[in-house]
Amino acid sequence: MITSILSAMVPILLAALGGTLTERAGVLNIGIEGLILTGAFFSVVAVSATGSMVAGLFAGAAAGVALSAVYSVACIELRANIFVAGLATNLFAAGMIPFLSETFFGTRGVVRIAHDSSRIAGDPAIRTAVFALGSIAIAAAVAAILFRTPLGMRIRAAGGNPDALAVRGVSPSRYRRITMLASGAFAGIAGAEIATRLGVYVPNISAGRGWIALVAIFLGARNPIGVVAASVVFAGFEVLSGAAQGFTNVPGTLLLGVPFLVTLAAMIVYSIFGRRTRIQGQPSPNE
Amino acid sequence: MDHPHLVLESLCKTYPDNGVRAVDTCSLTVDRGEIHAIVGDNGAGKSTLMHLVSGVVAADGGTVTLCGVPVHGTADSVAHGIVMSYQTPRLVDELTVLENLFLGEEPRRMHVFFDRRAATDRVATLAPIIPKRMLNRRVRTLSSGQRRIASLVAALLRLPTDRPGVIILDEPTEATTIDETAQIVDVIRHTASGGHAVVLVSHRLQEVASIADRVTVMRAGRFVATMASPVSVADMARLMATDDRPTARSAVLDDRVAATEPDGHGLKLVDVSLTDGDRVLLDALTLELRSGEVTGFVGVRENGIEALELLLSGTARPALGHITTANGRSIAPRGRATLRPGYVPSDRTTRGSAQSGTVQDNLIAVERRRLSRRGIIDTAAARRHAQSCIRALGIDAEANWSMRQLSGGNVQKCILARELAASPGVLVVSEPGWGLDSATRSRVHAQLRRVAAEGGTVAVLSTDVDEALEVSDRIIALHAGRIVADLRVGTASRSAIARLVAGDPTA
Amino acid sequence: MPSIVAVAIGVAVAVGLLVVGSRDPAQSLRAYFVSPFSNRFFFGNMLSSSGYLLVAAIGIVVAFRAGLYNLGGDGQIYVGALVGTYVALAMPELPAPVGTLALLTAAAATGALMAALSGAAKHLWDAPEIITSYLLSAALIPVADYAIAGPLRDPSRSLLASARIPSAYRLSRLLPPSELNTSALVAIALAIALFAWIERTTRGYELRMTGMNRDFAAYVGISRAGYTIGALAVSGALHGLSGGLMIAGTFHAAVSGFSLGIGWNAIAVALVARLDPLLAIGSALLFGYLEAGARTAMLQSDFTFQLGMVVQAVILFFVTGSVLIRSRHQ
Amino acid sequence: RQEPPPTDLFSIGVFVPGVVEGSPTYEMLVAGVERAVAETARASVRVIEGGFNQAQWEQTVVSMAATGDYDLIVTSNPEMPDVVRAVLASFPTQRFLILDAHLANNPMVHTVMFNQREQAFLAGHFAALVSTSPMVDRRSRLRAGLFAGQEYPIMNDVILPSFELGLRSVDPDATVDFRVLGNWFDAGRAAELANSMFATGSDVVLTIAGGGNQGVIAAARDRRRFVLWYDTPGYSQAPGIVIGSTYVALDRAAFERTVAAIDGTLEYGRADVLGVADGYVGFVEDDPLFRRHVDSSVRDALRRMLERFESGEFSLDVRF
Ligand SMILES: Nc1ncnc2c1ncn2[C@@H]1O[C@H](COP(=O)(O)OP(=O)(O)OP(=O)(O)O)[C@@H](O)[C@H]1O
Ligand SMILES: Nc1ncnc2c1ncn2[C@@H]1O[C@H](COP(=O)(O)OP(=O)(O)OP(=O)(O)O)[C@@H](O)[C@H]1O
Ligand SMILES: [Mg+2]
Ligand SMILES: [Mg+2]
């Protein structure tokens, strides 16, 4: 059970950490879903070509960076609406991958990694431990970067008051771009983690994790450590509600909503008791 | 090094959104070690000119050169040693003061980490004006005066240490206390004596006269004169005045209706306390504000002025005690049985105005119901109302401009005009003269006195003792949340009040 | 329309994609761009789906103009439609217009309630509505799925759907054999009314001020609760209404998953229209057109689903880009 | 496969209610029809995908009928009869062949239904055989899993009870652990759910969850358990993990009925039900991976069951 929770947590956490960075820099990353999907696909491409999981993770990160570069060009250079460009990123990924898939693999559907997938994924317990610890370590690193380094200060300034950065001769766009690319890498790795763990790419395999990642960012109060907690909460209830299908008579379909409901409750409880200050830096939707 | 230090040549700027020619072929040379003041009415183009120098606004034409080297854009000007403290401080609320001070030029530890210790030390040696305990506070929690000082220090720290630079200060002494003002003046003198050029934008003509080496007067985007010290206040005022100003704009709000509460005189505070966590902001205050007079409150903001502003305006409720109008109503921004006092808040852009709205949107906000018929806004009436506000205080803008297109002083005028036009029975004004040119400031003072004369209750909260003395009938000094003095104007000297505010009981 | 240049660039890229991605580019292009106008059937269906999208999009406009995110639109539409259908099926004997009204009211009320809950949580506890609206909707969608597959399913039908609503309750068709029905007119009327409301009325003004600066609005005495809970409720009501109109106008039964995705498209429609209800009419038509184009192209050429997504994505990337229209100063 | 239909040929439109890629049954449908077109050389075919929104299928089929281009529209899905009935209301002269569905006595429609009761029964029977064989560590109580993408009528009313019946044909106390993914693609969550199924006593899971099946395979691989495939031979998906596979010969049915339609011999108004005895439903036994990974005792027991079906000694009725 714990292993299941941790392995469900990893991709959400990774994607949410990237999103936390962009959110701190003033970009609500609506495109995470598409970035995860892209990472998953290209990791399968790379693993199929090389037989190495590490190559898969790198390829996933690289693909995520590439797509988020497109996204950031749209948002920053063309000044497209962040929200619309994010939705476009998701559409673009879901629409483009089938073509590439047809080219690489001759199918637009499921792509199994050609190599022995248990060798690629490794021993499940060890793998889960490595990824869980790794992603939590990354969370700590992201927290350190955000709160202890000049880079983090600039990122927070880019979200808090970009003018303050601009008048000091530092371009806020540069830090938005950096965080968007980082978020692309993180989401790409999240996708790659799912795909290499399962040894397969399935169309739409991201399955809403990008949105859950956004939830985790806010439930975690935009703080990497809080985001870890939020990801654990969501993953935990997802696994629990799945387990509940096995021992209750409640229809399975109804149980599917439970993780969302519990997270909603957690969000509200947290809002009532846990938070003294308001979420800052979230631009009003009509600006 | 034969080149003159800072040279502006034929700078021009027309804002395309509203076609305003804010800076019109301005040329100027500023020497090393010089304090050069730029004065002019609100909207004259001072801030725009400074923005052209610091590079945040791109000029349409003309050049800026430093020691003979042309400078383009913010990054370039920062690199050349041109630094600026802005009229609205550009600080990041969720960063600490220390982080804000070094943002963009962070000292590093192990190449990666922000070196707090080195940063703190640098502040202590280069800018002792900022108290050490303030450094780890978030900017969000600072008063306007403290923000101004933080902004100034951020600029100071960026000045090159190995060669002369340029520091531009846009209204550095607005909303600062007497002590703070004195410190800032010291810093300016010290910086100039270190060889840097100081360009100072200010409406405090007295101050300008005493510290500037030369003064340039700006009017409607152009330089009208540059004078060397000594310069008299009267000369500056004469040169600043546009020919039509005093008469063509009507001096009063002409569609004022009778005060809404002719019988509801005064405002009573009984045992009012307010705390923030363990901190006592106000301590069992009992006090009556009489109608027909202007009561001025002076004191450092943390000493209770800020809390009092929230209470008098109905924005916050006292933890203990109560505040009522003479006829027993309570005060609040909204509600059936309550009174919304006219209120000019200390934060002009967060609460005082909707920056993404138009000037008209902002001017009709309080009286939107009166300007509507059966739930539909009467556009003609709304426009008339906006126009009359614009005329009343000589706001330098059209009704359909975005608030962002206004100069600093004109934003303040909009807020004042809106609150004055609503004919409030009770009017609470924080820093009435903030950012206003001296002519407008006098006009605003006259308006406040007029509201009182018509039976209104006016409370002025100010860090500027001179202004408080000028506009008030009665002065109340606060220290540590208590009243330390309650005087009729004319019975106490300026310096005595200043000492009271600073907490000196022997005053 | 300032974004015409941007749309043009987007269309140019899209045409490029069609040419590269198709074996018979001429036929694909014709099918995509011309066919939606080629006969009453395609044309009417295009207008019809634009209408539903428009109602949801102006729901987004209300929320976003008040400075609030409503990301629960998908669920509000779907669950609203389901409840509307349930009411219509539970009361099959009402006089026709009353029955239709009951259906639409129930749908709108459901959407309103869902969104208002997020509004209340925001107002009372400062819970971020951007998250609570999404979560509530995500939690209720499986419940609706369950209801359609279980208790509400019509066992006489092979489709995963409820029984059909009484034919008297259905909206009348305007352009048979297409689906175009009176709801498209309702949508346009609502958009115009919303425009007038936002721009001309006192409450519309208060909503705008709230959206521009919540603290300022409170300071001038505008009700925080009203424009938090109220604005989200109206937003949810319009989403629910959109779902109800789809039932009364086109589908006549709650079909499993029938509306999912429209909530997200509505956000895009509203933002492309820069949150202006009148421009939203145009942008809803643009979306309806892109989708109709993709569908006809699939019928008439080797165009695929995925190509349709890519084309739409490319146009979305460009359509809101302001840098192509006027360079920003300062 | 995408040429516009010339008028002198028998023109066939295939409506796929979903997308072909990733769906073995739709791949069989298209393959069967295309083979018929190729072999007769007297027909043309165009394939149109309807996407996942059921509510839009009707509009698309109406559009197809409205063109008047198609002599026959072929489609496949238990849910299509409803759509087709609605389309026939406006276009009463359009002919339909619907596979994997049942619609009797409609003069324009021929349907072929596969006996999914028998198919699911076979899967259940086999799961029980494996679970009671030396292939797994013996457990006190027999439990097997059924994993579905979503709940839908055939799943709840036919497959689930028949799978249970199959299990109980071996052990009357056996129980089914039925779980739902909620969609047809979230392989990651499918792995979590399957993990939980394997952890709570199931040794074998029958998975009918589209792309989600891949997650079940991953979980089985991690826990060294077994997966059963449905509709198509799945052994090569994961040798040694997918150890059993039922099939429907949808491609053969599509081929034969399409040829009949082209020849003009197809009986419209007829609704066939084809089961194990007819050879259209069964268990894939001829795969080398099956022989390699399944104990002969299990294979023999399964063969005996199949023989009872084939001889007509045993059958399961499909109720409507
Ligand atoms: N060794 C490093 N490790 C981690 N982060 C670094 C390192 N060096 C620089 N950075 C970060 O990368 C960002 C960009 O680096 P750069 O060296 O350009 O900063 P800078 O010189 O302070 O910027 P500028 O010249 O624009 O003022 C900085 O915000 C800094 O925090
Ligand atoms: N961003 C802008 N867009 C359009 N017009 C602007 C903008 N900023 C300033 N202006 C206009 O340019 C003129 C000069 O403004 P500026 O801010 O330079 O005045 P100022 O002299 O600093 O006034 P103040 O004393 O009030 O600060 C004014 O008419 C103002 O309305
Ligand atoms: Mg200025
Ligand atoms: Mg550098």
Coordinates of C-alpha atoms in Angstrom, one line a residue, chain B residues 83-494:
Chain B
V83 CA 20.3 54.0 -10.3
M84 CA 16.9 55.2 -9.4
S85 CA 14.4 55.2 -6.6
Y86 CA 11.0 55.4 -8.1
Q87 CA 8.0 57.5 -7.1
T88 CA 6.0 54.3 -6.4
P89 CA 8.7 52.1 -4.9
R90 CA 9.3 49.0 -7.0
L91 CA 9.6 46.4 -4.3
V92 CA 8.5 42.8 -4.1
D93 CA 5.9 42.4 -1.3
E94 CA 6.7 38.8 -0.5
L95 CA 10.4 39.2 -0.3
T96 CA 12.2 40.5 2.7
V97 CA 13.7 43.9 2.8
L98 CA 17.1 42.5 2.6
E99 CA 16.3 40.4 -0.4
N100 CA 14.7 43.5 -2.0
L101 CA 17.7 45.6 -1.4
F102 CA 20.0 43.2 -3.3
L103 CA 17.6 41.9 -5.9
G104 CA 19.6 41.7 -9.1
E105 CA 23.0 42.2 -7.5
E106 CA 23.0 39.5 -4.9
P107 CA 26.1 38.7 -3.0
R108 CA 26.7 34.9 -3.2
R109 CA 28.0 32.3 -1.0
M110 CA 29.5 29.2 -2.6
H111 CA 28.4 30.8 -5.9
V112 CA 24.9 29.6 -5.4
F113 CA 23.4 30.8 -2.2
F114 CA 22.3 34.3 -1.3
D115 CA 24.8 35.5 1.2
R116 CA 22.7 37.1 3.9
R117 CA 25.5 37.9 6.2
A118 CA 27.5 39.7 3.5
A119 CA 24.4 41.5 2.5
T120 CA 23.6 42.6 6.0
D121 CA 27.1 43.8 6.5
R122 CA 27.0 45.8 3.4
V123 CA 23.8 47.5 4.5
A124 CA 25.3 48.3 7.8
T125 CA 28.4 49.9 6.3
L126 CA 26.9 51.6 3.3
A127 CA 23.4 52.5 4.4
P128 CA 23.0 52.6 8.1
I129 CA 19.9 54.7 7.6
I130 CA 18.0 51.4 7.4
P131 CA 17.6 49.8 10.9
K132 CA 19.0 46.3 11.1
R133 CA 15.9 44.8 12.6
M134 CA 13.9 45.9 9.5
L135 CA 16.0 43.8 7.1
N136 CA 14.3 40.5 7.7
R137 CA 10.7 41.9 7.6
R138 CA 8.7 41.2 4.5
V139 CA 8.1 44.4 2.5
R140 CA 4.4 43.7 2.7
T141 CA 4.5 44.8 6.3
L142 CA 6.2 48.1 5.8
S143 CA 4.7 51.5 6.0
S144 CA 4.9 53.8 3.0
G145 CA 7.7 55.8 4.5
Q146 CA 9.7 52.6 5.3
R147 CA 9.1 51.5 1.7
R148 CA 10.4 54.7 0.5
I149 CA 13.6 54.3 2.5
A150 CA 14.0 50.7 1.4
S151 CA 13.7 51.9 -2.2
L152 CA 16.2 54.6 -1.6
V153 CA 18.7 52.2 0.0
A154 CA 18.2 49.7 -2.8
A155 CA 19.3 52.4 -5.2
L156 CA 22.2 53.5 -3.0
L157 CA 23.6 50.0 -2.7
R158 CA 23.7 49.8 -6.4
L159 CA 25.8 52.9 -6.9
P160 CA 29.2 52.0 -8.2
T161 CA 31.9 52.2 -5.5
D162 CA 34.9 52.7 -7.7
R163 CA 33.6 55.6 -9.9
P164 CA 31.0 58.3 -9.8
G165 CA 27.5 57.2 -10.7
V166 CA 24.1 58.8 -10.9
I167 CA 21.3 58.4 -8.4
I168 CA 17.8 59.5 -9.4
L169 CA 15.4 60.1 -6.6
D170 CA 11.7 60.6 -7.5
E171 CA 10.0 62.3 -4.6
P172 CA 12.1 60.6 -1.9
T173 CA 10.6 62.5 1.0
E174 CA 6.9 62.0 0.4
A175 CA 5.1 60.3 3.4
T176 CA 8.2 60.1 5.4
T177 CA 8.4 61.4 9.0
I178 CA 10.5 64.3 10.1
D179 CA 13.3 62.1 11.2
E180 CA 13.2 60.1 8.1
T181 CA 13.2 63.2 6.0
A182 CA 16.2 64.5 7.8
Q183 CA 18.0 61.2 7.3
I184 CA 17.2 61.2 3.7
V185 CA 18.5 64.7 3.2
D186 CA 21.7 63.7 4.9
V187 CA 22.1 60.7 2.6
I188 CA 21.6 62.9 -0.4
R189 CA 24.2 65.3 0.7
H190 CA 26.6 62.5 1.6
T191 CA 26.1 60.7 -1.7
A192 CA 26.8 63.9 -3.7
S193 CA 29.9 64.7 -1.7
G194 CA 31.1 61.2 -2.6
G195 CA 31.2 62.4 -6.2
H196 CA 28.0 60.9 -7.5
A197 CA 25.4 63.0 -9.3
V198 CA 22.1 63.3 -7.6
V199 CA 19.0 64.1 -9.6
L200 CA 16.2 64.9 -7.3
V201 CA 12.5 65.2 -8.2
S202 CA 10.5 66.9 -5.5
H203 CA 7.5 69.0 -4.7
R204 CA 9.0 70.1 -1.4
L205 CA 10.3 73.4 -2.7
Q206 CA 11.7 74.5 0.6
E207 CA 13.7 71.3 0.8
V208 CA 14.8 71.8 -2.8
A209 CA 15.9 75.3 -2.1
S210 CA 18.0 74.2 0.8
I211 CA 19.9 71.3 -0.7
A212 CA 19.9 71.6 -4.5
D213 CA 23.0 73.0 -6.3
R214 CA 20.9 73.7 -9.4
V215 CA 17.2 73.5 -10.1
T216 CA 15.5 72.8 -13.4
V217 CA 11.9 73.8 -13.7
M218 CA 9.6 71.7 -16.0
R219 CA 6.3 72.7 -17.4
A220 CA 4.2 70.6 -19.7
G221 CA 7.1 68.5 -20.8
R222 CA 9.6 71.2 -21.4
F223 CA 12.4 72.8 -19.4
V224 CA 11.5 76.4 -18.7
A225 CA 14.6 77.3 -16.7
T226 CA 17.7 76.0 -15.0
M227 CA 18.9 78.1 -12.0
A228 CA 21.9 77.8 -9.8
S229 CA 21.7 77.9 -6.0
P230 CA 20.6 80.0 -4.2
V231 CA 17.1 79.6 -5.7
S232 CA 14.0 81.0 -3.9
V233 CA 10.8 79.1 -3.5
A234 CA 8.9 82.0 -5.0
D235 CA 11.0 81.9 -8.2
M236 CA 10.4 78.2 -8.6
A237 CA 6.7 78.6 -8.0
R238 CA 6.4 81.5 -10.4
L239 CA 8.2 79.5 -13.2
M240 CA 6.2 76.4 -12.6
A241 CA 2.8 78.1 -12.8
T242 CA 1.1 77.8 -16.1
D243 CA -0.6 81.0 -17.1
D244 CA -4.1 79.7 -16.8
R245 CA -3.9 77.7 -13.7
P246 CA -5.2 79.6 -10.8
T247 CA -8.4 80.9 -12.4
A248 CA -9.5 78.7 -15.3
R249 CA -10.0 75.7 -13.1
S250 CA -12.8 76.2 -10.7
A251 CA -11.5 76.0 -7.2
V252 CA -14.4 74.1 -5.7
L253 CA -16.4 71.0 -6.6
D254 CA -19.3 72.6 -8.3
D255 CA -21.9 69.8 -8.1
R256 CA -21.5 69.4 -4.3
V257 CA -24.8 68.8 -2.6
A258 CA -25.4 69.6 1.0
A259 CA -23.5 67.5 3.5
T260 CA -25.4 64.2 4.0
E261 CA -25.5 64.4 7.7
P262 CA -26.2 68.0 8.7
D263 CA -27.3 66.8 12.2
G264 CA -24.9 64.0 12.6
H265 CA -22.0 65.9 14.1
G266 CA -18.8 64.4 15.3
L267 CA -17.4 61.0 15.8
K268 CA -16.9 59.4 19.2
L269 CA -14.3 56.9 20.1
V270 CA -14.8 55.2 23.5
D271 CA -12.2 53.0 25.0
V272 CA -11.1 51.8 21.6
S273 CA -8.4 49.2 21.5
L274 CA -6.8 47.3 18.7
T275 CA -4.2 44.6 18.8
D276 CA -2.3 42.6 16.2
G277 CA -1.2 39.4 17.8
D278 CA 0.7 40.5 21.0
R279 CA 1.3 44.0 19.7
V280 CA -1.0 46.7 21.1
L281 CA -1.7 49.1 18.2
L282 CA -4.2 51.3 20.1
D283 CA -4.6 51.3 23.8
A284 CA -8.1 52.3 25.2
L285 CA -8.4 55.4 23.2
T286 CA -11.3 57.8 24.2
L287 CA -11.7 60.8 22.0
E288 CA -14.3 62.9 20.3
L289 CA -13.8 64.4 16.9
R290 CA -15.8 67.5 16.6
S291 CA -17.6 68.5 13.5
G292 CA -16.8 71.8 12.0
E293 CA -13.1 71.4 12.5
V294 CA -10.1 69.5 11.1
T295 CA -8.4 67.2 13.5
G296 CA -4.8 66.4 12.5
F297 CA -3.2 63.2 13.8
V298 CA 0.5 63.0 13.8
G299 CA 2.8 60.2 14.7
V300 CA 4.9 57.5 13.3
R301 CA 2.6 55.1 11.5
E302 CA 3.4 52.2 13.8
N303 CA 2.6 54.3 16.8
G304 CA -1.0 53.9 16.1
I305 CA -1.7 56.2 13.1
E306 CA -2.1 53.3 10.8
A307 CA -4.5 51.5 13.1
L308 CA -6.4 54.6 13.7
E309 CA -6.8 55.1 9.9
L310 CA -8.4 51.6 9.7
L311 CA -10.7 52.3 12.6
L312 CA -11.8 55.8 11.6
S313 CA -12.5 54.7 8.1
G314 CA -14.5 51.7 9.3
T315 CA -12.2 49.3 7.5
A316 CA -11.4 47.5 10.7
R317 CA -13.5 47.1 13.9
P318 CA -12.0 47.8 17.3
A319 CA -11.2 44.7 19.4
L320 CA -12.7 46.6 22.4
G321 CA -14.7 49.8 22.7
H322 CA -16.7 51.4 19.9
I323 CA -16.8 54.2 17.5
T324 CA -20.0 56.0 16.6
T325 CA -21.2 59.1 14.9
A326 CA -23.0 61.6 17.1
N327 CA -26.4 60.2 16.1
G328 CA -25.3 56.7 17.0
R329 CA -24.5 55.2 13.7
S330 CA -21.4 53.0 13.3
I331 CA -19.1 53.4 10.4
A332 CA -18.2 50.9 7.7
P333 CA -17.5 50.8 4.0
R334 CA -20.9 49.3 3.4
G335 CA -24.0 48.3 5.3
R336 CA -27.6 49.6 5.8
A337 CA -27.4 51.3 9.2
T338 CA -23.8 52.4 8.8
L339 CA -22.1 55.5 7.5
R340 CA -19.3 55.2 4.9
P341 CA -17.0 58.1 5.7
G342 CA -15.1 59.8 2.9
Y343 CA -11.8 58.1 3.0
V344 CA -8.5 58.7 1.3
P345 CA -6.4 55.7 2.2
S346 CA -2.6 55.6 2.6
D347 CA -2.2 53.1 -0.2
R348 CA -3.2 54.8 -3.4
T349 CA -2.9 51.9 -5.8
T350 CA -4.0 48.9 -3.8
R351 CA -7.1 50.2 -2.1
G352 CA -7.4 53.7 -3.3
S353 CA -7.9 53.1 -6.9
A354 CA -8.5 50.4 -9.5
Q355 CA -5.5 50.9 -11.7
S356 CA -6.8 48.9 -14.6
G357 CA -10.0 51.0 -14.7
T358 CA -10.5 54.3 -16.4
V359 CA -10.4 57.6 -14.6
Q360 CA -14.2 57.8 -14.8
D361 CA -14.6 54.3 -13.4
N362 CA -12.6 55.5 -10.4
L363 CA -14.3 58.8 -10.0
I364 CA -17.8 57.4 -9.8
A365 CA -17.0 54.5 -7.5
V366 CA -18.4 56.0 -4.3
E367 CA -21.4 57.7 -5.8
R368 CA -22.3 55.0 -8.3
R369 CA -25.8 54.6 -6.9
R370 CA -26.6 58.3 -7.0
L371 CA -25.4 58.3 -10.6
S372 CA -27.7 55.5 -11.6
R373 CA -31.4 55.3 -12.3
R374 CA -33.2 52.0 -11.6
G375 CA -30.0 50.1 -11.5
I376 CA -28.6 51.5 -14.8
I377 CA -25.8 53.9 -14.8
D378 CA -26.8 57.2 -16.1
T379 CA -23.8 57.7 -18.5
A380 CA -24.4 61.3 -19.0
A381 CA -24.5 62.0 -15.3
A382 CA -21.5 59.8 -14.7
R383 CA -19.5 61.7 -17.3
R384 CA -20.6 65.1 -15.9
H385 CA -19.6 63.9 -12.4
A386 CA -16.2 62.8 -13.7
Q387 CA -15.6 66.1 -15.5
S388 CA -16.5 68.1 -12.5
C389 CA -14.0 66.1 -10.4
I390 CA -11.4 66.6 -13.0
R391 CA -12.0 70.3 -13.1
A392 CA -12.2 70.7 -9.4
L393 CA -8.7 69.5 -8.6
G394 CA -7.3 70.2 -12.0
I395 CA -6.6 66.5 -12.8
D396 CA -4.4 66.3 -15.8
A397 CA -6.2 63.6 -17.6
E398 CA -9.3 62.7 -19.7
A399 CA -12.1 60.7 -18.2
N400 CA -11.5 57.8 -20.4
W401 CA -7.8 57.3 -19.7
S402 CA -6.6 54.3 -17.9
M403 CA -5.5 55.1 -14.4
R404 CA -2.1 53.7 -15.3
Q405 CA -1.6 56.7 -17.7
L406 CA -1.7 59.2 -14.8
S407 CA 1.2 60.8 -13.2
G408 CA 1.7 60.0 -9.5
G409 CA 0.2 63.2 -8.2
N410 CA -2.8 63.0 -10.5
V411 CA -3.7 59.6 -9.0
Q412 CA -3.8 61.2 -5.6
K413 CA -6.0 64.0 -7.0
C414 CA -8.5 61.5 -8.4
I415 CA -8.9 59.8 -5.0
L416 CA -9.2 63.2 -3.3
A417 CA -11.7 64.5 -5.8
R418 CA -13.8 61.4 -5.6
E419 CA -14.0 61.4 -1.8
L420 CA -14.6 65.2 -1.6
A421 CA -17.3 65.1 -4.2
A422 CA -19.3 62.6 -2.2
S423 CA -20.0 65.4 0.3
P424 CA -19.1 63.2 3.3
G425 CA -20.3 64.1 6.8
V426 CA -17.1 62.4 8.0
L427 CA -13.9 62.6 6.0
V428 CA -10.8 60.6 6.9
V429 CA -7.7 61.6 4.9
S430 CA -4.3 60.0 5.1
E431 CA -1.4 62.1 3.8
P432 CA -3.6 64.6 1.9
G433 CA -0.7 66.3 0.1
W434 CA 1.1 63.2 -0.9
G435 CA 2.8 63.8 -4.2
L436 CA 0.9 67.0 -4.9
D437 CA 2.5 70.1 -6.3
S438 CA 2.3 73.0 -3.9
A439 CA -0.5 74.8 -5.7
T440 CA -2.7 71.8 -5.7
R441 CA -1.7 71.0 -2.1
S442 CA -3.0 74.4 -1.0
R443 CA -6.2 73.9 -3.0
V444 CA -6.7 70.5 -1.3
H445 CA -6.2 72.0 2.1
A446 CA -8.7 74.6 1.3
Q447 CA -11.2 72.0 0.3
L448 CA -10.7 70.0 3.6
R449 CA -11.2 73.2 5.6
R450 CA -14.3 73.9 3.6
V451 CA -15.8 70.5 4.3
A452 CA -15.2 71.2 8.0
A453 CA -16.7 74.7 7.6
E454 CA -19.8 73.2 6.2
G455 CA -20.3 71.1 9.3
G456 CA -18.2 68.0 8.3
T457 CA -15.9 66.1 10.6
V458 CA -12.5 65.9 9.1
A459 CA -9.6 63.7 10.3
V460 CA -6.2 64.2 8.7
L461 CA -3.6 61.5 9.5
S462 CA -0.1 62.6 8.5
T463 CA 3.5 61.9 9.0
D464 CA 4.2 65.4 7.8
V465 CA 3.9 67.7 10.8
D466 CA 4.0 70.8 8.7
E467 CA 1.1 69.7 6.6
A468 CA -0.9 68.8 9.7
L469 CA -0.2 72.2 11.2
E470 CA -1.2 73.9 8.0
V471 CA -4.6 72.2 7.6
S472 CA -5.8 71.4 11.1
D473 CA -7.5 73.2 13.9
R474 CA -6.5 70.7 16.4
I475 CA -3.5 68.4 16.6
I476 CA -3.4 65.0 18.3
A477 CA -0.1 63.3 18.7
L478 CA 0.0 59.5 19.2
H479 CA 2.8 57.5 20.6
A480 CA 2.7 53.7 21.2
G481 CA -1.0 53.7 20.7
R482 CA -1.8 56.4 23.2
I483 CA -2.5 60.1 23.0
V484 CA 0.5 62.0 24.1
A485 CA -0.8 65.5 23.2
D486 CA -4.0 67.1 22.2
L487 CA -3.5 70.7 21.3
R488 CA -5.1 73.6 19.5
V489 CA -3.0 74.7 16.5
G490 CA -1.0 77.8 17.4
T491 CA -0.3 76.6 21.0
A492 CA 2.6 74.4 20.2
S493 CA 5.8 74.7 18.1
R494 CA 6.6 72.4 15.2

